[in-house]
Each structure stands twice: as structure tokens, then as C-alpha cells.
PDB file of N, CA and C in Angstrom:
ATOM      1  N   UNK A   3     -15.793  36.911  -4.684  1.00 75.00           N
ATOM      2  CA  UNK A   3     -14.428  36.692  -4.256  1.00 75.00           C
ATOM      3  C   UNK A   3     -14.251  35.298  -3.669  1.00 75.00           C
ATOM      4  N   UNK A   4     -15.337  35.129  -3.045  1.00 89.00           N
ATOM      5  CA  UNK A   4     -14.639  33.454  -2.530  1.00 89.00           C
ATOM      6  C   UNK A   4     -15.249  32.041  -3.672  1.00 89.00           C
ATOM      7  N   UNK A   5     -15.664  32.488  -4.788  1.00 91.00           N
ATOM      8  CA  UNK A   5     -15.117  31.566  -5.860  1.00 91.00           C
ATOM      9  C   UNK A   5     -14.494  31.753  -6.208  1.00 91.00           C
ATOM     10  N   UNK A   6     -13.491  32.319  -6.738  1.00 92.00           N
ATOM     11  CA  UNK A   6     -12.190  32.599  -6.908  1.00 92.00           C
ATOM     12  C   UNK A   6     -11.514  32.386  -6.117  1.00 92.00           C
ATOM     13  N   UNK A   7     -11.432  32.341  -4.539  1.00 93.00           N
ATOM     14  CA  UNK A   7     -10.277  31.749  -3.797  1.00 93.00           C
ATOM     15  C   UNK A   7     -10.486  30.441  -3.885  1.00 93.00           C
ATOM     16  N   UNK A   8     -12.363  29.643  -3.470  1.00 93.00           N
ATOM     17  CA  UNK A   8     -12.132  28.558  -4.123  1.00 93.00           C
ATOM     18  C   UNK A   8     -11.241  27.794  -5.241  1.00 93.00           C
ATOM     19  N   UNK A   9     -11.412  28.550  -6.163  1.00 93.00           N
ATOM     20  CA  UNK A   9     -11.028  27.992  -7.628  1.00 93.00           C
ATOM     21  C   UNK A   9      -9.109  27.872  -7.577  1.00 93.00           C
ATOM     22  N   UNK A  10      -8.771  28.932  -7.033  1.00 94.00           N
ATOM     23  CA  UNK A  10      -7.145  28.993  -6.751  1.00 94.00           C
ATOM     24  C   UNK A  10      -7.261  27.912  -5.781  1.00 94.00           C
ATOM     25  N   UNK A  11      -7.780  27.434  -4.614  1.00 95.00           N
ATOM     26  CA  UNK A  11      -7.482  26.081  -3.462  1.00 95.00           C
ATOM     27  C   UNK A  11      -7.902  24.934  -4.775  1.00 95.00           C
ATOM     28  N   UNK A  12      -8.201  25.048  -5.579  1.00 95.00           N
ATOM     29  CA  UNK A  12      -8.428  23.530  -6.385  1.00 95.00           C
ATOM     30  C   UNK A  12      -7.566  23.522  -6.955  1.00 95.00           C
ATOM     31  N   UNK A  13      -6.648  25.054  -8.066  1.00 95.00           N
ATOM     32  CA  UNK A  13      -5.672  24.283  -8.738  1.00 95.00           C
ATOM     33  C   UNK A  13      -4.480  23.992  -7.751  1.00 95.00           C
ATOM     34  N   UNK A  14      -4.398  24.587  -6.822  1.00 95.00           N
ATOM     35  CA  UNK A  14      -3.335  24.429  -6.272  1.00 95.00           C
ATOM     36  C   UNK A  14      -2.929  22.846  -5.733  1.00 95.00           C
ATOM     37  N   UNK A  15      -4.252  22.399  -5.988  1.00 94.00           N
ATOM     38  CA  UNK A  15      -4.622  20.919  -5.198  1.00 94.00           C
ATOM     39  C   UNK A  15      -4.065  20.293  -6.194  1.00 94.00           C
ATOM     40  N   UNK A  16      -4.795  20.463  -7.225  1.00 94.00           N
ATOM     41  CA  UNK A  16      -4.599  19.692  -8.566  1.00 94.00           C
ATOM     42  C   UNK A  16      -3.128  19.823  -8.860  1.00 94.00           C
ATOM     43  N   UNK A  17      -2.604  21.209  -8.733  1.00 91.00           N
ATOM     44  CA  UNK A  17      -0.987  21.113  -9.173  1.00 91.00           C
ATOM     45  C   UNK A  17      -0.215  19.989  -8.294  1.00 91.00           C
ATOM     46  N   UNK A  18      -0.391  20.292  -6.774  1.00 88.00           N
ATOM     47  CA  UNK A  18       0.676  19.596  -6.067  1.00 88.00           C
ATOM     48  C   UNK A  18       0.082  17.680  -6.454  1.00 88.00           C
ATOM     49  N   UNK A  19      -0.841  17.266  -6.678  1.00 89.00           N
ATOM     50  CA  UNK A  19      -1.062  16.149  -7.336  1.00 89.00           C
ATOM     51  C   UNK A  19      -0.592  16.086  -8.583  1.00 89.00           C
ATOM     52  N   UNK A  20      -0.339  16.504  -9.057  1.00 88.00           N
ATOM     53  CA  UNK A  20       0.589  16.592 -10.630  1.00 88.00           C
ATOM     54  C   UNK A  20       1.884  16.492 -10.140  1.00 88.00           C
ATOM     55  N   UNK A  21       2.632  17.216  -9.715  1.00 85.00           N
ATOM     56  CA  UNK A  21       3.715  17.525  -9.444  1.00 85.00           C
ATOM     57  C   UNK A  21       4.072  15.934  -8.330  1.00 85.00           C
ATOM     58  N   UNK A  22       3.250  15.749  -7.100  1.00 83.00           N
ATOM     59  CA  UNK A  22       3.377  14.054  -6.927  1.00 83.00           C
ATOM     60  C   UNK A  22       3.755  13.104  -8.227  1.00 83.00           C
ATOM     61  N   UNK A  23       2.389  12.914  -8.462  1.00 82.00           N
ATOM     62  CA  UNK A  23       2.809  11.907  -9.809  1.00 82.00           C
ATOM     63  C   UNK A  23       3.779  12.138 -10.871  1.00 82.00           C
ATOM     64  N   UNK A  24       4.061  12.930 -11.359  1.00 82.00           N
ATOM     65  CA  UNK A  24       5.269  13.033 -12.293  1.00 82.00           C
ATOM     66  C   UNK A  24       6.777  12.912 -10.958  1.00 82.00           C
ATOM     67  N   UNK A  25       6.750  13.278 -10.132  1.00 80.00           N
ATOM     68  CA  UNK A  25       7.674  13.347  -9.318  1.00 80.00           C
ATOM     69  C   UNK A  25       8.174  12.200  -8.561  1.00 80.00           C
ATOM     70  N   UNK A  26       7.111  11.500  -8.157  1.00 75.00           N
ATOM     71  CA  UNK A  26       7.350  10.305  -7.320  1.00 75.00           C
ATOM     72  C   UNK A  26       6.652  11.170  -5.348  1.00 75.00           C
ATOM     73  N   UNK A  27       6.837  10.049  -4.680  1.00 65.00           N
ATOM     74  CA  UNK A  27       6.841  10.991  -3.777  1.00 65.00           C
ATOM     75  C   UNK A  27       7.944  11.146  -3.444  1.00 65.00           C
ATOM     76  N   UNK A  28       7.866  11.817  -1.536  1.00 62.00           N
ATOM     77  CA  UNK A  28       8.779  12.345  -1.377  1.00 62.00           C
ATOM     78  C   UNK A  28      10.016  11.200  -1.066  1.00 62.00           C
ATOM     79  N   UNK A  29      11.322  11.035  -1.463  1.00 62.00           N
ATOM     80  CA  UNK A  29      12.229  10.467  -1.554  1.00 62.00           C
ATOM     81  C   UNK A  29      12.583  10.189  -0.070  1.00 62.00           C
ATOM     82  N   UNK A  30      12.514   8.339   0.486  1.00 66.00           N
ATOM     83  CA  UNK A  30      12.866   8.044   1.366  1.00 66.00           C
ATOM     84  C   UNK A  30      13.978   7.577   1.550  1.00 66.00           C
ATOM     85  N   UNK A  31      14.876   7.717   2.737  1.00 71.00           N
ATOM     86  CA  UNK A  31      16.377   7.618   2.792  1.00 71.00           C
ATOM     87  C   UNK A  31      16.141   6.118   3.055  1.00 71.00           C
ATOM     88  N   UNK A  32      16.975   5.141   2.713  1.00 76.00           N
ATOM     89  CA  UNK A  32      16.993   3.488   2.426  1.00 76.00           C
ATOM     90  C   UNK A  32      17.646   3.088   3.618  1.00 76.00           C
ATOM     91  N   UNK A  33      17.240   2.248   4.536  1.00 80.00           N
ATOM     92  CA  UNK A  33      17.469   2.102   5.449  1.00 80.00           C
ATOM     93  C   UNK A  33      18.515   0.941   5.896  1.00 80.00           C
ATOM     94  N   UNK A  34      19.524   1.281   6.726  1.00 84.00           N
ATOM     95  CA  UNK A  34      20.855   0.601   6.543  1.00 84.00           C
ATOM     96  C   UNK A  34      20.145  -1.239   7.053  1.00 84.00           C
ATOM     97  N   UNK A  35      21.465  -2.022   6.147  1.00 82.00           N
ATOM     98  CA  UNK A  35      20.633  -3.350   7.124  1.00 82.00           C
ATOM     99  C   UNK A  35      21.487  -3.229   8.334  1.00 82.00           C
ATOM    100  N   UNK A  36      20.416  -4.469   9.387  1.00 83.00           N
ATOM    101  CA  UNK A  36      21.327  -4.125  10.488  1.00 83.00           C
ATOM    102  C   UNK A  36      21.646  -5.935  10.354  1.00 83.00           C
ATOM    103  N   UNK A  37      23.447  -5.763  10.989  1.00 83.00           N
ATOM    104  CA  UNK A  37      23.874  -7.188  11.370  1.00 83.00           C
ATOM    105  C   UNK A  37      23.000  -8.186  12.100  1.00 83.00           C
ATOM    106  N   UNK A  38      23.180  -9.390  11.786  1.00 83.00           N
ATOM    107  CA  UNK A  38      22.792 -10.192  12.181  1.00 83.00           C
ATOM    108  C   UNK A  38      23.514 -11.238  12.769  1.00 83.00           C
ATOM    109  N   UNK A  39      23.885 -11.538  14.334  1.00 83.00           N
ATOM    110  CA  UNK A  39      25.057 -12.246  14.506  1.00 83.00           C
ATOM    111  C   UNK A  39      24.810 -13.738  13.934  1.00 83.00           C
ATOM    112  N   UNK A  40      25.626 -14.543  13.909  1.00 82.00           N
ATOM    113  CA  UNK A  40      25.520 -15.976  13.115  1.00 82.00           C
ATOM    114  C   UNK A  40      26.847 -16.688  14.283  1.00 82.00           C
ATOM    115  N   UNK A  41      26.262 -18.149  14.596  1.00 78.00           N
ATOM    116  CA  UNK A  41      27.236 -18.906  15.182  1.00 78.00           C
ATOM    117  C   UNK A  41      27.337 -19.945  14.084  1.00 78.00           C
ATOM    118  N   UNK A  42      29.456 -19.692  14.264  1.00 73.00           N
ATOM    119  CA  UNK A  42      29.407 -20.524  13.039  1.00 73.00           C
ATOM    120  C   UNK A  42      29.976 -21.959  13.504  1.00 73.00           C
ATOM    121  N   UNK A  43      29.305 -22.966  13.886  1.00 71.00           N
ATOM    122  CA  UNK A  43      29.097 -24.029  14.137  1.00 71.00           C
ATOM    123  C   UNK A  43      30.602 -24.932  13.582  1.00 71.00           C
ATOM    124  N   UNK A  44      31.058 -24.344  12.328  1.00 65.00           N
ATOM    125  CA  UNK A  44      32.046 -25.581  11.739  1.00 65.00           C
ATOM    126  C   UNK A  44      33.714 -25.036  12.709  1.00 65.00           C
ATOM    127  N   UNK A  45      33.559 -23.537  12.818  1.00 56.00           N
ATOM    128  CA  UNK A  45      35.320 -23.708  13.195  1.00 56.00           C
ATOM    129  C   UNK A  45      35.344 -23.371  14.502  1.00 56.00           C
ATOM    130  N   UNK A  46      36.578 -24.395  14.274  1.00 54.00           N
ATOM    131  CA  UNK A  46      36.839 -25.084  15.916  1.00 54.00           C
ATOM    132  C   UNK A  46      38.532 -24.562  16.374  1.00 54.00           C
TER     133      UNK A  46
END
């Protein structure tokens, strides 16, 4: 019995590494820019 649970903890390994690579990972939310103040030197 515990080669067989072995053997199920490997594919399961192997699946979620499949399922990564075809998938990408997990999708990160893009992070806003932040302002940057600027002195604008010409107007007067």
C-alpha cells in the first residue's frame, strides 16, 4: 500500500507541473504606476 500512495504523490506532482507549464503560473495582478511629481521649470 504505500507504493501505491507513493506512486499517486508522484503523479500528482507531475500533473500539477504540467498543468504549471501549459498554464503559465499563477496570474499576477499588474501593478498600478505610481505618479511621479515633476517641477515644471518653463511656466511662469
Amino acid at each position: 500500500m504505500d507504493y501505491i500512495e507513493k506512486v499517486l504523490e508522484k503523479l500528482k506532482e507531475w500533473t500539477r507541473k504540467l498543468v504549471e507549464a501549459l498554464l503559465g503560473p499563477q496570474a499576477q495582478p499588474e501593478l498600478e504606476p505610481i505618479p511621479i511629481p515633476v517641477k515644471d521649470r518653463y511656466r511662469r
